Short mmCIF file of C-alpha atoms in Angstrom, two decimals:
data_model
loop_
_atom_site.label_atom_id
_atom_site.label_comp_id
_atom_site.label_asym_id
_atom_site.label_seq_id
_atom_site.Cartn_x
_atom_site.Cartn_y
_atom_site.Cartn_z
CA MET V 107 252.15 269.80 -109.45
CA ILE V 108 256.21 270.09 -107.91
CA LYS V 109 258.46 270.03 -110.65
CA PRO V 110 261.06 267.51 -110.74
CA GLU V 111 263.97 269.92 -110.83
CA ALA V 112 263.09 271.22 -107.16
CA LEU V 113 264.13 267.58 -105.88
CA LEU V 114 267.02 266.97 -108.12
CA ARG V 115 268.45 269.04 -110.49
CA PRO V 116 272.09 268.77 -112.08
CA THR V 117 274.84 270.86 -111.32
CA PRO V 118 278.79 270.67 -111.97
CA ALA V 119 279.29 268.54 -108.88
CA GLY V 120 276.48 266.07 -110.38
CA LEU V 121 273.09 265.85 -109.34
CA TYR V 122 271.78 267.91 -106.63
CA CYS V 123 268.92 267.32 -104.13
CA PRO V 124 267.98 270.93 -102.57
CA PRO V 125 265.19 269.57 -99.99
CA GLY V 126 267.33 267.26 -98.99
CA ASP V 127 271.14 269.29 -99.41
CA PHE V 128 272.96 265.61 -100.96
CA TYR V 129 274.37 264.86 -104.04
CA ILE V 130 274.18 261.24 -105.86
CA ASP V 131 277.45 260.13 -107.10
CA PRO V 132 279.21 263.85 -107.17
CA THR V 133 282.17 264.01 -109.08
CA ARG V 134 284.10 266.38 -106.57
CA PRO V 135 284.08 266.39 -102.87
CA VAL V 136 280.74 267.76 -101.41
CA ASP V 137 279.60 267.91 -97.73
CA ARG V 138 276.88 265.10 -98.06
CA ALA V 139 276.61 262.46 -101.00
CA VAL V 140 274.82 259.47 -101.87
CA VAL V 141 277.25 257.00 -103.70
CA THR V 142 275.49 254.17 -105.86
CA HIS V 143 278.51 251.75 -106.39
CA GLY V 144 282.17 251.53 -106.28
CA HIS V 145 283.25 252.44 -109.31
CA SER V 146 285.91 255.47 -109.20
CA ASP V 147 283.67 257.75 -111.67
CA HIS V 148 280.91 257.62 -109.43
CA ALA V 149 282.50 256.26 -105.94
CA ARG V 150 285.05 259.66 -104.95
CA SER V 151 286.95 259.69 -101.75
CA GLY V 152 286.91 263.29 -99.65
CA HIS V 153 283.29 263.74 -99.49
CA GLY V 154 282.09 265.14 -95.56
CA ALA V 155 279.43 261.89 -95.48
CA VAL V 156 278.66 259.46 -97.84
CA LEU V 157 275.19 257.25 -97.87
CA ALA V 158 275.73 253.85 -99.63
CA THR V 159 275.15 250.15 -99.52
CA PRO V 160 277.30 248.26 -97.11
CA GLU V 161 279.17 246.76 -99.76
CA THR V 162 279.79 249.76 -101.31
CA LEU V 163 281.20 251.31 -98.72
CA ALA V 164 283.75 248.22 -98.16
CA ILE V 165 284.47 248.73 -101.63
CA MET V 166 285.26 252.22 -101.40
CA ALA V 167 287.65 251.54 -98.00
CA GLU V 168 289.42 248.72 -99.76
CA ARG V 169 290.32 251.28 -102.95
CA TYR V 170 290.57 254.26 -100.79
CA GLY V 171 291.51 253.78 -97.53
CA ALA V 172 289.13 253.34 -94.30
CA ASP V 173 289.47 257.00 -93.78
CA PHE V 174 287.89 257.62 -97.38
CA ALA V 175 284.85 259.80 -96.23
CA GLY V 176 284.49 261.87 -92.64
CA ALA V 177 281.61 259.76 -91.95
CA THR V 178 279.74 256.47 -93.50
CA GLU V 179 276.05 255.22 -93.18
CA ALA V 180 275.29 252.12 -94.32
CA ALA V 181 271.75 251.37 -95.93
CA PRO V 182 270.79 248.23 -96.69
CA TYR V 183 268.86 247.24 -100.27
CA GLY V 184 264.87 248.27 -99.00
CA GLN V 185 265.86 250.56 -96.14
CA THR V 186 264.72 254.10 -96.19
CA VAL V 187 266.68 256.97 -95.04
CA ARG V 188 265.65 260.47 -94.28
CA ARG V 189 267.71 263.29 -95.48
CA ASP V 190 265.74 266.47 -93.84
CA ASP V 191 262.46 266.01 -95.70
CA VAL V 192 263.78 263.82 -98.39
CA GLU V 193 263.50 259.59 -98.29
CA VAL V 194 266.54 257.65 -100.15
CA THR V 195 265.79 253.94 -100.56
CA LEU V 196 268.56 252.13 -102.17
CA VAL V 197 267.28 249.13 -104.61
CA PRO V 198 269.73 246.66 -106.57
CA ALA V 199 270.93 247.98 -109.66
CA GLY V 200 272.31 244.57 -111.19
CA HIS V 201 275.52 246.44 -111.92
CA VAL V 202 278.57 244.83 -109.66
CA LEU V 203 278.27 243.97 -105.77
CA GLY V 204 276.63 246.56 -103.83
CA SER V 205 275.32 248.85 -106.93
CA ALA V 206 272.22 250.67 -106.19
CA GLN V 207 269.39 253.07 -107.51
CA ALA V 208 268.46 256.00 -105.58
CA VAL V 209 264.98 255.98 -105.00
CA VAL V 210 264.43 259.41 -103.88
CA ARG V 211 260.84 260.71 -103.00
CA TRP V 212 259.71 264.42 -101.50
CA LYS V 213 256.01 265.49 -101.40
CA GLY V 214 254.73 262.74 -103.16
CA LEU V 215 257.19 262.85 -106.16
CA THR V 216 259.39 260.01 -107.05
CA MET V 217 262.66 260.10 -108.75
CA VAL V 218 265.11 257.43 -109.73
CA VAL V 219 268.49 257.63 -110.25
CA SER V 220 269.56 254.27 -111.51
CA GLY V 221 273.76 255.04 -111.24
CA ASP V 222 275.30 252.12 -113.93
CA TYR V 223 272.75 249.10 -114.57
CA LYS V 224 271.87 245.88 -116.73
CA ARG V 225 268.98 243.80 -116.99
CA ARG V 226 270.82 240.50 -116.86
CA ARG V 227 271.61 237.72 -114.69
CA ASP V 228 274.61 238.44 -113.17
CA PRO V 229 275.96 235.62 -110.78
CA THR V 230 278.05 238.15 -108.42
CA CYS V 231 275.05 240.70 -107.46
CA PRO V 232 271.21 240.82 -107.00
CA PRO V 233 269.33 241.75 -110.11
CA PHE V 234 268.03 245.20 -111.18
CA GLU V 235 264.96 245.76 -108.87
CA PRO V 236 262.24 248.08 -111.09
CA VAL V 237 260.51 250.90 -109.20
CA PRO V 238 257.82 253.17 -110.25
CA CYS V 239 258.55 256.55 -110.71
CA ASP V 240 257.42 259.95 -111.84
CA VAL V 241 261.15 260.50 -113.53
CA PHE V 242 263.62 258.04 -114.24
CA ILE V 243 267.47 258.94 -114.52
CA THR V 244 269.42 256.51 -116.79
CA GLU V 245 273.14 255.59 -118.07
CA ALA V 246 272.90 255.18 -122.17
CA THR V 247 276.59 253.69 -122.26
CA PHE V 248 275.34 251.35 -124.92
CA GLY V 249 272.69 253.97 -126.25
CA LEU V 250 272.58 252.82 -129.92
CA PRO V 251 270.29 250.15 -131.31
CA VAL V 252 273.66 248.46 -132.88
CA PHE V 253 274.77 247.49 -128.99
CA ARG V 254 272.76 243.89 -128.66
CA HIS V 255 274.92 242.14 -126.00
CA PRO V 256 274.74 238.17 -126.59
CA PRO V 257 274.15 235.88 -123.94
CA ASP V 258 277.36 235.51 -121.67
CA SER V 259 276.96 232.31 -121.49
CA GLY V 260 277.70 232.09 -125.08
CA GLU V 261 280.88 234.28 -124.57
CA ILE V 262 282.14 231.94 -121.84
CA ALA V 263 281.46 229.07 -123.70
CA ARG V 264 283.99 230.24 -127.00
CA LEU V 265 286.19 231.00 -124.38
CA LEU V 266 286.35 227.69 -123.37
CA ARG V 267 286.47 226.21 -127.07
CA SER V 268 289.62 228.11 -127.61
CA VAL V 269 291.13 226.54 -124.41
CA ALA V 270 290.09 223.07 -125.27
CA GLN V 271 291.62 224.02 -129.08
CA PHE V 272 295.12 225.61 -127.98
CA PRO V 273 296.00 223.59 -124.79
CA GLU V 274 299.56 224.60 -125.38
CA ARG V 275 298.64 228.39 -125.02
CA SER V 276 297.86 230.19 -122.18
CA HIS V 277 294.48 232.26 -122.12
CA LEU V 278 294.86 235.79 -120.65
CA VAL V 279 291.74 237.59 -120.00
CA GLY V 280 291.41 241.28 -119.54
CA ALA V 281 288.80 241.93 -117.35
CA TYR V 282 287.90 245.17 -115.30
CA ALA V 283 288.88 244.71 -111.98
CA LEU V 284 285.93 245.95 -110.30
CA GLY V 285 283.08 243.35 -111.29
CA LYS V 286 283.74 242.22 -114.44
CA ALA V 287 286.78 240.14 -113.25
CA GLN V 288 284.50 238.54 -110.95
CA ARG V 289 281.47 238.03 -112.63
CA VAL V 290 283.94 236.18 -115.68
CA ILE V 291 285.16 233.89 -112.91
CA CYS V 292 281.63 233.02 -111.59
CA LEU V 293 280.70 232.34 -115.31
CA LEU V 294 283.27 229.86 -115.76
CA ARG V 295 282.76 228.01 -112.63
CA GLU V 296 278.97 227.83 -113.49
CA ALA V 297 280.21 226.45 -116.56
CA GLY V 298 282.14 223.62 -115.49
CA TRP V 299 285.83 225.07 -115.14
CA GLU V 300 287.01 223.99 -111.90
CA LYS V 301 290.80 224.43 -112.34
CA PRO V 302 292.55 227.16 -110.46
CA ILE V 303 292.26 230.49 -111.97
CA PHE V 304 295.12 232.24 -112.12
CA VAL V 305 294.80 236.11 -111.50
CA HIS V 306 296.74 239.28 -111.73
CA GLY V 307 297.72 240.61 -108.04
CA ALA V 308 295.61 243.80 -108.76
CA LEU V 309 292.67 241.70 -108.24
CA GLU V 310 293.28 239.66 -105.60
CA ARG V 311 292.10 242.26 -102.61
CA LEU V 312 288.70 242.69 -104.44
CA ASN V 313 288.45 239.20 -105.18
CA LYS V 314 288.75 238.64 -101.25
CA LEU V 315 286.03 241.34 -101.00
CA TYR V 316 283.69 239.67 -103.04
CA GLU V 317 284.69 236.23 -101.00
CA ASP V 318 283.95 237.59 -97.81
CA HIS V 319 280.67 239.24 -99.27
CA GLY V 320 279.70 235.47 -99.94
CA ILE V 321 280.59 235.36 -103.70
CA ASP V 322 282.29 231.78 -104.42
CA LEU V 323 285.28 232.45 -106.93
CA GLY V 324 286.38 228.83 -106.37
CA PRO V 325 290.22 228.20 -106.43
CA LEU V 326 292.19 230.97 -107.55
CA ALA V 327 296.09 231.17 -107.53
CA PRO V 328 298.57 234.22 -108.10
CA ALA V 329 299.87 234.29 -111.82
CA THR V 330 303.33 234.75 -110.53
CA VAL V 331 304.05 231.10 -108.69
CA ALA V 332 304.16 228.80 -111.64
CA THR V 333 307.08 228.47 -114.72
CA LYS V 334 306.01 229.19 -117.99
CA GLN V 335 304.92 226.00 -119.12
CA ASP V 336 302.68 225.50 -116.12
CA PHE V 337 300.28 227.96 -117.72
CA ALA V 338 299.94 225.92 -120.85
CA GLY V 339 296.09 225.68 -120.92
CA ALA V 340 295.53 227.85 -117.79
CA ILE V 341 292.91 230.57 -117.96
CA VAL V 342 294.57 233.87 -116.34
CA ILE V 343 292.56 236.79 -115.31
CA GLY V 344 294.28 240.48 -115.58
CA PRO V 345 293.12 244.24 -115.86
CA PRO V 346 293.25 245.67 -119.55
CA SER V 347 296.41 247.60 -118.80
CA ALA V 348 298.11 244.28 -117.84
CA LEU V 349 297.48 242.80 -121.18
CA GLN V 350 299.90 245.51 -122.65
CA ASP V 351 302.77 245.30 -120.13
CA ARG V 352 305.77 243.34 -119.29
CA TRP V 353 303.48 241.11 -117.19
CA SER V 354 301.61 239.34 -120.11
CA ARG V 355 305.36 237.90 -121.32
CA ARG V 356 305.60 235.42 -118.85
CA PHE V 357 302.88 232.87 -120.23
CA PRO V 358 303.20 230.60 -123.00
CA ASP V 359 302.12 232.19 -126.41
CA PRO V 360 298.89 233.61 -124.70
CA VAL V 361 295.44 234.14 -126.59
CA GLN V 362 294.80 237.44 -125.48
CA ALA V 363 291.12 237.71 -124.93
CA PHE V 364 289.25 241.01 -123.73
CA ALA V 365 285.70 240.82 -121.77
CA SER V 366 283.79 243.89 -122.27
CA GLY V 367 280.74 245.36 -124.10
CA TRP V 368 283.07 247.39 -126.53
CA MET V 369 284.38 244.06 -127.86
CA GLN V 370 281.46 244.13 -130.33
CA VAL V 371 282.91 247.02 -131.97
CA ARG V 372 285.38 245.49 -134.28
CA ALA V 373 287.87 248.47 -134.35
CA ARG V 374 288.20 248.67 -131.00
CA ALA V 375 289.03 244.50 -130.61
CA ARG V 376 291.77 245.24 -133.09
CA GLN V 377 293.43 248.54 -131.62
CA ARG V 378 294.07 246.49 -128.57
CA GLY V 379 295.15 243.42 -129.96
CA THR V 380 292.68 241.06 -128.92
CA GLU V 381 292.40 237.74 -130.38
CA LEU V 382 289.72 236.50 -128.75
CA PRO V 383 287.19 239.39 -128.15
CA LEU V 384 284.26 238.62 -125.44
CA VAL V 385 281.48 240.77 -125.62
CA ILE V 386 280.08 241.12 -121.83
CA SER V 387 279.01 244.28 -120.59
CA ASP V 388 277.97 245.13 -116.75
CA HIS V 389 276.06 247.85 -118.65
CA ALA V 390 272.50 247.72 -120.25
CA ASP V 391 272.53 247.37 -124.10
CA TRP V 392 270.13 248.93 -126.19
CA ASP V 393 267.67 246.34 -125.63
CA GLU V 394 267.88 246.15 -122.15
CA LEU V 395 267.74 250.10 -121.76
CA THR V 396 264.84 250.26 -124.13
CA ALA V 397 262.68 247.65 -122.11
CA THR V 398 263.43 249.39 -119.26
CA VAL V 399 261.85 252.53 -119.90
CA ASP V 400 259.39 250.90 -121.67
CA GLU V 401 258.20 248.54 -118.53
CA LEU V 402 258.84 251.89 -116.19
CA ARG V 403 256.90 254.15 -118.32
CA PRO V 404 257.73 257.14 -116.10
CA GLY V 405 256.85 260.65 -116.80
CA GLU V 406 260.02 261.67 -117.66
CA LEU V 407 263.28 260.21 -118.92
CA TRP V 408 266.40 261.88 -117.62
CA ILE V 409 269.71 260.62 -119.48
CA THR V 410 273.24 261.17 -117.93
CA HIS V 411 275.54 260.08 -119.69
CA GLY V 412 276.39 258.05 -122.95
CA ARG V 413 274.83 257.85 -125.99
CA GLU V 414 271.94 260.23 -125.16
CA GLU V 415 270.59 261.56 -128.28
CA ALA V 416 269.55 257.91 -129.73
CA LEU V 417 267.53 257.16 -126.09
CA ALA V 418 266.34 260.79 -125.89
CA ARG V 419 264.79 260.26 -129.62
CA TRP V 420 263.50 256.74 -129.10
CA SER V 421 261.54 257.81 -125.78
CA GLU V 422 260.04 260.92 -127.56
CA LEU V 423 258.82 258.60 -130.27
CA HIS V 424 256.84 256.30 -127.68
CA GLY V 425 255.25 259.25 -125.75
CA ILE V 426 257.71 259.80 -123.32
CA LYS V 427 259.42 263.14 -122.49
CA ALA V 428 263.11 263.10 -122.49
CA ARG V 429 266.09 265.03 -121.47
CA ALA V 430 270.14 264.70 -121.80
CA LEU V 431 271.87 266.09 -118.78
CA ALA V 432 275.06 265.58 -120.60
CA LEU V 433 276.76 265.47 -116.63
CA VAL V 434 280.52 265.43 -117.13
CA GLY V 435 282.48 263.38 -115.15
CA TYR V 436 281.17 259.73 -115.82
CA ASP V 437 283.04 257.15 -117.90
CA ASP V 438 281.31 256.27 -121.10
CA ASP V 439 283.44 253.56 -121.49
CA GLU V 440 283.36 250.73 -118.95
CA GLU V 441 286.63 251.11 -117.82
CA ASP V 442 287.23 251.75 -113.99
CA GLY V 443 290.25 253.85 -114.37
#
């Protein structure tokens, strides 16, 4: 019986595959990397070669420049690529555009590296695809029973009710530039908001990239073209950092909102001065994490980062051997720094 560590093992640079000689989401430049998605704590520049979905490669090129790696190889969902004696297949993770789980097979052993993921529907990316495996490697960003995220449709409805209640004020929504901003825009469209949505300049290139990949965001406008009064009753979306600087002063008495799973923690909302916290997360909550592990019933569960202890304990109580990897270099926050 092959031990899982013979196929994948944690190292200071991230998960390493000795028989395939590659790393998955390495935290430092390496010769060969498999990248699960475009957030900066998983997708770094400077690797010799990168294998990822076409969308993730496009995101990396947009953020880091066309020469972000020595060589790139695009692997669409479901296509198997060989790295020496190891097979690698990328399947949807449901996190952001292009996000993937890395399914790694070797000598009859299957290990799945989920990257970051969620199980609920997202109009901007394909849903998470469960893959039977011997070892499932999961995040645990919201790996505590207290984290149970409400339906995102209800959070968007709260935002629209506030807009209707305060038509003289603008609503300024903090949302991370990759994934969250585009998801919030699409959810607003699905809820019936047809007016132009104003966006911070930091979102424009990624918004265009999403639209180039078939995600319809509807009418958007730069948040610099109108007078202060023109923003009354408007929805404006910008990166969280912009809500705290001079940029936010151009809007009339703005209602500050913030879309994040951490908005369930009232202290975090107060710390940010958030008037309208919106609990919208691109990560699995406690119920999604445990339901996924229970659905897959892997021989072993490895937990990369986040609230590892509670999920490991839950797994052990449900008859699944668990191990906390405590990998360094991955954000247990949602912010894409």
